[in-house]
Amino acid sequence: MLYTLIAQEVERREKLSSEEISSLIYHDIFDYPLTFSELIKWKAGVKISLNHKPLAISHKSGYYFLSEREGLVYKKLLRQRISERKLQIAKKAAKILSLIPTVKMIGLTGALAMQNADEGSDIDLVIITQKGTLWTSRLITLIVLIILRIPIRKFGDKNQKDKLCLNMWMDESNLTWGRYDRNLYTAHEIAQIVPLLNKDKTYEKFVWENRWVREWWPNAVRIYDLGFRIKDKNKIHKSYILNLISICFEKMAFWFQYQYMKSKMTRE
C-alpha cells in the first residue's frame, strides 16, 4: 500500500499541469527553478495564458526546471546563501526604522524577497507610512540612514551591492495598486513581498486591498478579511493646531524632496 502511494506521488510530480508548466516558464526568465511546494504556491491563475508547445521538464534534487537548465539548481542554492546574508542587513535596517512612529510597514521586494539575489544586487524595500505623513516619513528615514551611515542606493549608482533601495513608498490611506499597472509581473512582485515590520496589521491591509493578485497567482498570498474599515480604537486624535503643523511640514518635505528628485525620475 505504501509503495503504491509513493509511486502515485512520483507519477503526480512527473506529470505537471498546464498551470504549473506556465509557472515554470515564467520563473525560468528569472533563473528560478521551483520545488514541489513552490509549484503549488506559484501555480498560474486564470489571468495567465502562456501559450507553449509541449515542453520537456526535468527534476533534480527536489527542483523542477525546463530541460537543459540543470545549472539553475546550483545557481539557486548559491543565491539562497547570498540572500541570507543580505537579509540580515535588511532586518537590521528595519529594526532601526521601526523606531520611527509613522513608519507602519517595511517589506522586502525584488529578488531578495524570493531568496534569489546575486552578490552584486541591492536590497529592495517597500515602506508604508501613516496617513498623511509619507514625505515627512521619507525625509526622516533618509536622515536616520545617513546619520547611521547605512548605505543607500542613489540615482546612477553603479555599485549597488548591499545598499538599501527604498524604491517604493505608500501611504496607508492608498494601498490599492493602479488598475492600469496590474499585470503578471506586478502581481508577482506584490505577492512575493516579505514583511520585516508590520504595525497595526498594515501588511494584511495591503494584501486585502490588492487581492486582485490572486487572479494571476491564486495560491501565492493569504487574504485576511479582518474588518479593516473599523477604525483603530487606539488611534490618537490630533488637535487642530498639531494637525495643521503636520500638514504644513508634510508639504515642505514634499517640496524639498521633489525638487531633488524631479530631474532623476524614471518610469520605474
PDB file of C-alpha atoms in Angstrom:
ATOM      1  CA  MET A   1       0.000   0.000   0.000  1.00  0.00           C
ATOM      2  CA  LEU A   2       2.781   2.408   0.961  1.00  0.00           C
ATOM      3  CA  TYR A   3       4.692   1.560  -2.209  1.00  0.00           C
ATOM      4  CA  THR A   4       1.579   2.311  -4.283  1.00  0.00           C
ATOM      5  CA  LEU A   5       1.108   5.709  -2.622  1.00  0.00           C
ATOM      6  CA  ILE A   6       4.776   6.611  -3.203  1.00  0.00           C
ATOM      7  CA  ALA A   7       4.543   5.514  -6.831  1.00  0.00           C
ATOM      8  CA  GLN A   8       1.417   7.623  -7.343  1.00  0.00           C
ATOM      9  CA  GLU A   9       3.113  10.668  -5.803  1.00  0.00           C
ATOM     10  CA  VAL A  10       6.183  10.223  -8.029  1.00  0.00           C
ATOM     11  CA  GLU A  11       3.933   9.935 -11.084  1.00  0.00           C
ATOM     12  CA  ARG A  12       1.999  13.046  -9.993  1.00  0.00           C
ATOM     13  CA  ARG A  13       5.200  15.037  -9.646  1.00  0.00           C
ATOM     14  CA  GLU A  14       6.433  13.971 -13.074  1.00  0.00           C
ATOM     15  CA  LYS A  15       3.204  14.987 -14.820  1.00  0.00           C
ATOM     16  CA  LEU A  16       2.815  18.713 -14.318  1.00  0.00           C
ATOM     17  CA  SER A  17      -0.360  20.567 -15.181  1.00  0.00           C
ATOM     18  CA  SER A  18      -0.525  23.309 -17.777  1.00  0.00           C
ATOM     19  CA  GLU A  19      -0.731  25.909 -14.977  1.00  0.00           C
ATOM     20  CA  GLU A  20       2.390  24.511 -13.329  1.00  0.00           C
ATOM     21  CA  ILE A  21       4.310  24.466 -16.609  1.00  0.00           C
ATOM     22  CA  SER A  22       3.287  28.083 -17.241  1.00  0.00           C
ATOM     23  CA  SER A  23       4.681  28.942 -13.826  1.00  0.00           C
ATOM     24  CA  LEU A  24       7.944  27.149 -14.615  1.00  0.00           C
ATOM     25  CA  ILE A  25       8.263  29.116 -17.863  1.00  0.00           C
ATOM     26  CA  TYR A  26       7.703  32.431 -16.078  1.00  0.00           C
ATOM     27  CA  HIS A  27      10.166  31.703 -13.277  1.00  0.00           C
ATOM     28  CA  ASP A  28      12.742  30.426 -15.767  1.00  0.00           C
ATOM     29  CA  ILE A  29      13.011  34.022 -17.013  1.00  0.00           C
ATOM     30  CA  PHE A  30      14.490  34.861 -13.601  1.00  0.00           C
ATOM     31  CA  ASP A  31      16.669  31.720 -13.436  1.00  0.00           C
ATOM     32  CA  TYR A  32      14.464  30.338 -10.686  1.00  0.00           C
ATOM     33  CA  PRO A  33      13.708  26.585 -10.587  1.00  0.00           C
ATOM     34  CA  LEU A  34      10.802  25.546  -8.384  1.00  0.00           C
ATOM     35  CA  THR A  35      10.404  22.966  -5.652  1.00  0.00           C
ATOM     36  CA  PHE A  36       7.209  20.944  -5.493  1.00  0.00           C
ATOM     37  CA  SER A  37       5.781  23.217  -2.771  1.00  0.00           C
ATOM     38  CA  GLU A  38       6.729  26.295  -4.819  1.00  0.00           C
ATOM     39  CA  LEU A  39       4.921  24.816  -7.831  1.00  0.00           C
ATOM     40  CA  ILE A  40       1.789  24.749  -5.684  1.00  0.00           C
ATOM     41  CA  LYS A  41       2.326  28.246  -4.276  1.00  0.00           C
ATOM     42  CA  TRP A  42       3.090  29.806  -7.655  1.00  0.00           C
ATOM     43  CA  LYS A  43       0.521  27.922  -9.692  1.00  0.00           C
ATOM     44  CA  ALA A  44      -0.596  30.128 -12.588  1.00  0.00           C
ATOM     45  CA  GLY A  45      -4.050  31.679 -12.293  1.00  0.00           C
ATOM     46  CA  VAL A  46      -6.877  32.344 -14.739  1.00  0.00           C
ATOM     47  CA  LYS A  47      -5.255  35.575 -15.968  1.00  0.00           C
ATOM     48  CA  ILE A  48      -2.114  33.783 -17.120  1.00  0.00           C
ATOM     49  CA  SER A  49      -2.229  32.220 -20.559  1.00  0.00           C
ATOM     50  CA  LEU A  50       1.305  31.431 -21.670  1.00  0.00           C
ATOM     51  CA  ASN A  51       0.900  29.598 -24.950  1.00  0.00           C
ATOM     52  CA  HIS A  52       3.536  26.922 -25.064  1.00  0.00           C
ATOM     53  CA  LYS A  53       4.244  23.780 -27.024  1.00  0.00           C
ATOM     54  CA  PRO A  54       4.792  20.518 -25.126  1.00  0.00           C
ATOM     55  CA  LEU A  55       7.962  21.056 -23.123  1.00  0.00           C
ATOM     56  CA  ALA A  56      10.398  18.633 -21.574  1.00  0.00           C
ATOM     57  CA  ILE A  57      10.567  19.159 -17.811  1.00  0.00           C
ATOM     58  CA  SER A  58      13.471  17.928 -15.706  1.00  0.00           C
ATOM     59  CA  HIS A  59      13.603  17.188 -11.991  1.00  0.00           C
ATOM     60  CA  LYS A  60      16.712  17.050  -9.814  1.00  0.00           C
ATOM     61  CA  SER A  61      17.493  17.472  -6.114  1.00  0.00           C
ATOM     62  CA  GLY A  62      13.880  18.419  -5.414  1.00  0.00           C
ATOM     63  CA  TYR A  63      13.725  21.139  -8.097  1.00  0.00           C
ATOM     64  CA  TYR A  64      11.746  21.352 -11.340  1.00  0.00           C
ATOM     65  CA  PHE A  65      13.093  23.223 -14.349  1.00  0.00           C
ATOM     66  CA  LEU A  66      12.967  23.265 -18.128  1.00  0.00           C
ATOM     67  CA  SER A  67      15.202  20.681 -19.752  1.00  0.00           C
ATOM     68  CA  GLU A  68      18.840  21.632 -20.258  1.00  0.00           C
ATOM     69  CA  ARG A  69      18.554  24.202 -17.448  1.00  0.00           C
ATOM     70  CA  GLU A  70      20.039  21.995 -14.749  1.00  0.00           C
ATOM     71  CA  GLY A  71      22.589  24.660 -13.845  1.00  0.00           C
ATOM     72  CA  LEU A  72      19.787  26.749 -12.315  1.00  0.00           C
ATOM     73  CA  VAL A  73      19.678  24.387  -9.318  1.00  0.00           C
ATOM     74  CA  TYR A  74      23.249  25.225  -8.323  1.00  0.00           C
ATOM     75  CA  LYS A  75      22.673  28.897  -9.037  1.00  0.00           C
ATOM     76  CA  LYS A  76      19.599  28.946  -6.794  1.00  0.00           C
ATOM     77  CA  LEU A  77      21.424  27.249  -3.912  1.00  0.00           C
ATOM     78  CA  LEU A  78      24.240  29.795  -4.195  1.00  0.00           C
ATOM     79  CA  ARG A  79      21.809  32.721  -4.338  1.00  0.00           C
ATOM     80  CA  GLN A  80      19.998  31.434  -1.255  1.00  0.00           C
ATOM     81  CA  ARG A  81      23.241  31.673   0.732  1.00  0.00           C
ATOM     82  CA  ILE A  82      23.926  35.160  -0.617  1.00  0.00           C
ATOM     83  CA  SER A  83      20.341  36.205   0.153  1.00  0.00           C
ATOM     84  CA  GLU A  84      20.597  35.073   3.769  1.00  0.00           C
ATOM     85  CA  ARG A  85      23.481  37.488   4.357  1.00  0.00           C
ATOM     86  CA  LYS A  86      21.640  40.365   2.690  1.00  0.00           C
ATOM     87  CA  LEU A  87      18.511  39.531   4.679  1.00  0.00           C
ATOM     88  CA  GLN A  88      20.384  40.208   7.920  1.00  0.00           C
ATOM     89  CA  ILE A  89      21.265  43.696   6.634  1.00  0.00           C
ATOM     90  CA  ALA A  90      17.620  44.326   5.746  1.00  0.00           C
ATOM     91  CA  LYS A  91      16.407  43.130   9.168  1.00  0.00           C
ATOM     92  CA  LYS A  92      18.882  45.409  10.933  1.00  0.00           C
ATOM     93  CA  ALA A  93      17.679  48.415   8.914  1.00  0.00           C
ATOM     94  CA  ALA A  94      14.019  47.536   9.551  1.00  0.00           C
ATOM     95  CA  LYS A  95      14.666  47.298  13.294  1.00  0.00           C
ATOM     96  CA  ILE A  96      16.168  50.785  13.308  1.00  0.00           C
ATOM     97  CA  LEU A  97      13.425  52.301  11.153  1.00  0.00           C
ATOM     98  CA  SER A  98      10.739  50.687  13.310  1.00  0.00           C
ATOM     99  CA  LEU A  99      11.514  53.400  15.877  1.00  0.00           C
ATOM    100  CA  ILE A 100      10.026  55.996  13.531  1.00  0.00           C
ATOM    101  CA  PRO A 101       6.386  56.178  14.707  1.00  0.00           C
ATOM    102  CA  THR A 102       4.931  56.972  11.282  1.00  0.00           C
ATOM    103  CA  VAL A 103       6.562  54.004   9.521  1.00  0.00           C
ATOM    104  CA  LYS A 104       3.850  51.315   9.537  1.00  0.00           C
ATOM    105  CA  MET A 105       5.321  48.571   7.367  1.00  0.00           C
ATOM    106  CA  ILE A 106       8.643  47.632   5.799  1.00  0.00           C
ATOM    107  CA  GLY A 107       8.785  44.741   3.342  1.00  0.00           C
ATOM    108  CA  LEU A 108      11.349  43.023   1.177  1.00  0.00           C
ATOM    109  CA  THR A 109      10.691  43.167  -2.538  1.00  0.00           C
ATOM    110  CA  GLY A 110      12.535  42.135  -5.674  1.00  0.00           C
ATOM    111  CA  ALA A 111      14.974  39.229  -5.945  1.00  0.00           C
ATOM    112  CA  LEU A 112      15.831  39.185  -2.247  1.00  0.00           C
ATOM    113  CA  ALA A 113      12.202  38.527  -1.323  1.00  0.00           C
ATOM    114  CA  MET A 114      12.483  35.324  -3.387  1.00  0.00           C
ATOM    115  CA  GLN A 115      15.919  34.493  -1.924  1.00  0.00           C
ATOM    116  CA  ASN A 116      17.274  34.903  -5.444  1.00  0.00           C
ATOM    117  CA  ALA A 117      19.692  37.820  -5.006  1.00  0.00           C
ATOM    118  CA  ASP A 118      23.124  37.722  -6.575  1.00  0.00           C
ATOM    119  CA  GLU A 119      26.303  39.040  -4.986  1.00  0.00           C
ATOM    120  CA  GLY A 120      26.182  42.493  -6.556  1.00  0.00           C
ATOM    121  CA  SER A 121      22.488  43.233  -6.062  1.00  0.00           C
ATOM    122  CA  ASP A 122      20.941  45.834  -3.773  1.00  0.00           C
ATOM    123  CA  ILE A 123      18.241  45.385  -1.124  1.00  0.00           C
ATOM    124  CA  ASP A 124      14.813  46.499  -2.360  1.00  0.00           C
ATOM    125  CA  LEU A 125      12.347  47.681   0.278  1.00  0.00           C
ATOM    126  CA  VAL A 126       8.747  48.865   0.227  1.00  0.00           C
ATOM    127  CA  ILE A 127       7.715  51.231   3.020  1.00  0.00           C
ATOM    128  CA  ILE A 128       4.158  52.096   4.032  1.00  0.00           C
ATOM    129  CA  THR A 129       3.625  55.167   6.190  1.00  0.00           C
ATOM    130  CA  GLN A 130       0.914  56.571   8.401  1.00  0.00           C
ATOM    131  CA  LYS A 131      -1.792  58.507   6.587  1.00  0.00           C
ATOM    132  CA  GLY A 132      -0.675  61.991   5.557  1.00  0.00           C
ATOM    133  CA  THR A 133       2.975  61.530   6.572  1.00  0.00           C
ATOM    134  CA  LEU A 134       4.591  59.896   3.535  1.00  0.00           C
ATOM    135  CA  TRP A 135       7.013  62.684   2.647  1.00  0.00           C
ATOM    136  CA  THR A 136       7.806  63.521   6.259  1.00  0.00           C
ATOM    137  CA  SER A 137       8.466  59.848   6.999  1.00  0.00           C
ATOM    138  CA  ARG A 138      10.629  59.508   3.912  1.00  0.00           C
ATOM    139  CA  LEU A 139      12.719  62.535   4.877  1.00  0.00           C
ATOM    140  CA  ILE A 140      13.213  61.303   8.447  1.00  0.00           C
ATOM    141  CA  THR A 141      14.071  57.820   7.182  1.00  0.00           C
ATOM    142  CA  LEU A 142      16.757  59.129   4.845  1.00  0.00           C
ATOM    143  CA  ILE A 143      18.229  61.356   7.556  1.00  0.00           C
ATOM    144  CA  VAL A 144      18.388  58.447  10.019  1.00  0.00           C
ATOM    145  CA  LEU A 145      20.063  56.136   7.492  1.00  0.00           C
ATOM    146  CA  ILE A 146      22.594  58.801   6.505  1.00  0.00           C
ATOM    147  CA  ILE A 147      23.463  59.615  10.142  1.00  0.00           C
ATOM    148  CA  LEU A 148      23.950  55.927  10.925  1.00  0.00           C
ATOM    149  CA  ARG A 149      25.973  55.501   7.711  1.00  0.00           C
ATOM    150  CA  ILE A 150      23.772  52.724   6.385  1.00  0.00           C
ATOM    151  CA  PRO A 151      24.454  52.567   2.624  1.00  0.00           C
ATOM    152  CA  ILE A 152      21.590  53.747   0.416  1.00  0.00           C
ATOM    153  CA  ARG A 153      21.461  53.263  -3.321  1.00  0.00           C
ATOM    154  CA  LYS A 154      21.473  56.645  -5.028  1.00  0.00           C
ATOM    155  CA  PHE A 155      20.450  57.633  -8.536  1.00  0.00           C
ATOM    156  CA  GLY A 156      23.039  56.457 -11.072  1.00  0.00           C
ATOM    157  CA  ASP A 157      24.858  54.187  -8.607  1.00  0.00           C
ATOM    158  CA  LYS A 158      26.810  51.538 -10.490  1.00  0.00           C
ATOM    159  CA  ASN A 159      27.877  49.808  -7.303  1.00  0.00           C
ATOM    160  CA  GLN A 160      24.604  48.523  -5.854  1.00  0.00           C
ATOM    161  CA  LYS A 161      25.969  45.758  -3.636  1.00  0.00           C
ATOM    162  CA  ASP A 162      24.205  45.509  -0.241  1.00  0.00           C
ATOM    163  CA  LYS A 163      22.789  49.041  -0.485  1.00  0.00           C
ATOM    164  CA  LEU A 164      19.223  49.769   0.572  1.00  0.00           C
ATOM    165  CA  CYS A 165      16.995  50.709  -2.339  1.00  0.00           C
ATOM    166  CA  LEU A 166      13.906  52.452  -0.973  1.00  0.00           C
ATOM    167  CA  ASN A 167      12.153  52.071  -4.286  1.00  0.00           C
ATOM    168  CA  MET A 168       8.515  52.073  -3.250  1.00  0.00           C
ATOM    169  CA  TRP A 169       6.668  54.279  -0.756  1.00  0.00           C
ATOM    170  CA  MET A 170       2.960  54.138   0.007  1.00  0.00           C
ATOM    171  CA  ASP A 171       0.535  55.981   2.265  1.00  0.00           C
ATOM    172  CA  GLU A 172      -1.666  53.653   4.323  1.00  0.00           C
ATOM    173  CA  SER A 173      -4.747  55.501   3.051  1.00  0.00           C
ATOM    174  CA  ASN A 174      -3.993  54.474  -0.547  1.00  0.00           C
ATOM    175  CA  LEU A 175      -2.738  50.892  -0.744  1.00  0.00           C
ATOM    176  CA  THR A 176      -4.500  49.731  -3.914  1.00  0.00           C
ATOM    177  CA  TRP A 177      -2.255  49.179  -6.928  1.00  0.00           C
ATOM    178  CA  GLY A 178      -3.237  51.216 -10.003  1.00  0.00           C
ATOM    179  CA  ARG A 179      -5.704  49.405 -12.244  1.00  0.00           C
ATOM    180  CA  TYR A 180      -3.702  50.068 -15.417  1.00  0.00           C
ATOM    181  CA  ASP A 181      -0.459  48.780 -13.880  1.00  0.00           C
ATOM    182  CA  ARG A 182      -1.856  45.369 -12.976  1.00  0.00           C
ATOM    183  CA  ASN A 183      -0.160  42.570 -14.870  1.00  0.00           C
ATOM    184  CA  LEU A 184       1.641  39.270 -14.481  1.00  0.00           C
ATOM    185  CA  TYR A 185       4.862  40.889 -13.259  1.00  0.00           C
ATOM    186  CA  THR A 186       3.407  43.394 -10.778  1.00  0.00           C
ATOM    187  CA  ALA A 187       1.085  40.729  -9.345  1.00  0.00           C
ATOM    188  CA  HIS A 188       4.112  38.528  -8.648  1.00  0.00           C
ATOM    189  CA  GLU A 189       6.086  41.420  -7.157  1.00  0.00           C
ATOM    190  CA  ILE A 190       3.247  42.167  -4.739  1.00  0.00           C
ATOM    191  CA  ALA A 191       2.642  38.520  -3.853  1.00  0.00           C
ATOM    192  CA  GLN A 192       6.316  37.904  -3.048  1.00  0.00           C
ATOM    193  CA  ILE A 193       6.682  40.779  -0.548  1.00  0.00           C
ATOM    194  CA  VAL A 194       8.079  39.611   2.794  1.00  0.00           C
ATOM    195  CA  PRO A 195       7.143  41.902   5.728  1.00  0.00           C
ATOM    196  CA  LEU A 196      10.005  42.769   8.089  1.00  0.00           C
ATOM    197  CA  LEU A 197       7.997  45.313  10.086  1.00  0.00           C
ATOM    198  CA  ASN A 198       4.227  45.177  10.387  1.00  0.00           C
ATOM    199  CA  LYS A 199       2.432  47.622  12.701  1.00  0.00           C
ATOM    200  CA  ASP A 200      -1.348  47.572  13.131  1.00  0.00           C
ATOM    201  CA  LYS A 201      -1.762  44.759  10.574  1.00  0.00           C
ATOM    202  CA  THR A 202      -0.680  47.078   7.765  1.00  0.00           C
ATOM    203  CA  TYR A 203       0.639  44.172   5.680  1.00  0.00           C
ATOM    204  CA  GLU A 204      -2.699  42.381   5.949  1.00  0.00           C
ATOM    205  CA  LYS A 205      -4.479  45.574   4.867  1.00  0.00           C
ATOM    206  CA  PHE A 206      -2.127  45.908   1.912  1.00  0.00           C
ATOM    207  CA  VAL A 207      -2.792  42.334   0.800  1.00  0.00           C
ATOM    208  CA  TRP A 208      -6.543  42.807   1.200  1.00  0.00           C
ATOM    209  CA  GLU A 209      -6.537  45.964  -0.937  1.00  0.00           C
ATOM    210  CA  ASN A 210      -4.596  44.087  -3.628  1.00  0.00           C
ATOM    211  CA  ARG A 211      -6.424  40.781  -3.551  1.00  0.00           C
ATOM    212  CA  TRP A 212      -6.687  41.050  -7.342  1.00  0.00           C
ATOM    213  CA  VAL A 213      -3.230  39.386  -7.474  1.00  0.00           C
ATOM    214  CA  ARG A 214      -4.992  36.067  -6.900  1.00  0.00           C
ATOM    215  CA  GLU A 215      -6.319  36.234 -10.441  1.00  0.00           C
ATOM    216  CA  TRP A 216      -2.704  35.804 -11.514  1.00  0.00           C
ATOM    217  CA  TRP A 217      -1.267  33.764  -8.627  1.00  0.00           C
ATOM    218  CA  PRO A 218      -4.207  32.268  -6.672  1.00  0.00           C
ATOM    219  CA  ASN A 219      -2.140  30.374  -4.084  1.00  0.00           C
ATOM    220  CA  ALA A 220       0.634  32.910  -3.505  1.00  0.00           C
ATOM    221  CA  VAL A 221      -0.950  35.104  -0.824  1.00  0.00           C
ATOM    222  CA  ARG A 222      -3.320  34.582   2.048  1.00  0.00           C
ATOM    223  CA  ILE A 223      -6.150  37.089   2.150  1.00  0.00           C
ATOM    224  CA  TYR A 224      -7.101  38.432   5.554  1.00  0.00           C
ATOM    225  CA  ASP A 225     -10.551  39.969   5.907  1.00  0.00           C
ATOM    226  CA  LEU A 226     -10.320  41.410   9.407  1.00  0.00           C
ATOM    227  CA  GLY A 227     -12.831  44.236   9.104  1.00  0.00           C
ATOM    228  CA  PHE A 228     -10.284  46.851   8.072  1.00  0.00           C
ATOM    229  CA  ARG A 229     -12.923  49.531   7.760  1.00  0.00           C
ATOM    230  CA  ILE A 230     -13.259  49.555  11.540  1.00  0.00           C
ATOM    231  CA  LYS A 231     -11.299  52.478  12.970  1.00  0.00           C
ATOM    232  CA  ASP A 232      -8.394  51.767  15.244  1.00  0.00           C
ATOM    233  CA  LYS A 233      -9.611  52.207  18.807  1.00  0.00           C
ATOM    234  CA  ASN A 234      -6.170  53.308  19.912  1.00  0.00           C
ATOM    235  CA  LYS A 235      -5.838  55.995  17.242  1.00  0.00           C
ATOM    236  CA  ILE A 236      -4.549  59.264  18.624  1.00  0.00           C
ATOM    237  CA  HIS A 237      -6.671  62.251  17.604  1.00  0.00           C
ATOM    238  CA  LYS A 238      -4.506  65.296  16.998  1.00  0.00           C
ATOM    239  CA  SER A 239      -5.590  68.765  17.931  1.00  0.00           C
ATOM    240  CA  TYR A 240      -6.370  71.214  15.153  1.00  0.00           C
ATOM    241  CA  ILE A 241      -3.062  73.067  15.693  1.00  0.00           C
ATOM    242  CA  LEU A 242      -0.925  69.899  15.669  1.00  0.00           C
ATOM    243  CA  ASN A 243      -2.733  68.670  12.588  1.00  0.00           C
ATOM    244  CA  LEU A 244      -2.116  71.977  10.806  1.00  0.00           C
ATOM    245  CA  ILE A 245       1.602  71.858  11.694  1.00  0.00           C
ATOM    246  CA  SER A 246       1.791  68.266  10.448  1.00  0.00           C
ATOM    247  CA  ILE A 247       0.184  69.188   7.111  1.00  0.00           C
ATOM    248  CA  CYS A 248       2.493  72.175   6.614  1.00  0.00           C
ATOM    249  CA  PHE A 249       5.597  70.126   7.401  1.00  0.00           C
ATOM    250  CA  GLU A 250       4.418  67.376   5.048  1.00  0.00           C
ATOM    251  CA  LYS A 251       4.020  69.885   2.204  1.00  0.00           C
ATOM    252  CA  MET A 252       7.502  71.321   2.829  1.00  0.00           C
ATOM    253  CA  ALA A 253       9.026  67.843   2.991  1.00  0.00           C
ATOM    254  CA  PHE A 254       7.377  67.011  -0.322  1.00  0.00           C
ATOM    255  CA  TRP A 255       8.590  70.211  -1.983  1.00  0.00           C
ATOM    256  CA  PHE A 256      12.239  69.752  -0.967  1.00  0.00           C
ATOM    257  CA  GLN A 257      12.327  66.098  -1.998  1.00  0.00           C
ATOM    258  CA  TYR A 258      10.508  66.727  -5.261  1.00  0.00           C
ATOM    259  CA  GLN A 259      12.999  69.424  -6.227  1.00  0.00           C
ATOM    260  CA  TYR A 260      15.806  66.928  -5.679  1.00  0.00           C
ATOM    261  CA  MET A 261      14.098  64.038  -7.485  1.00  0.00           C
ATOM    262  CA  LYS A 262      12.410  65.649 -10.483  1.00  0.00           C
ATOM    263  CA  SER A 263      15.485  65.561 -12.728  1.00  0.00           C
ATOM    264  CA  LYS A 264      16.115  61.920 -11.798  1.00  0.00           C
ATOM    265  CA  MET A 265      12.627  60.486 -12.256  1.00  0.00           C
ATOM    266  CA  THR A 266      12.236  57.445 -14.452  1.00  0.00           C
ATOM    267  CA  ARG A 267       9.229  55.333 -15.391  1.00  0.00           C
ATOM    268  CA  GLU A 268      10.165  52.920 -12.605  1.00  0.00           C
TER     269      GLU A 268
END
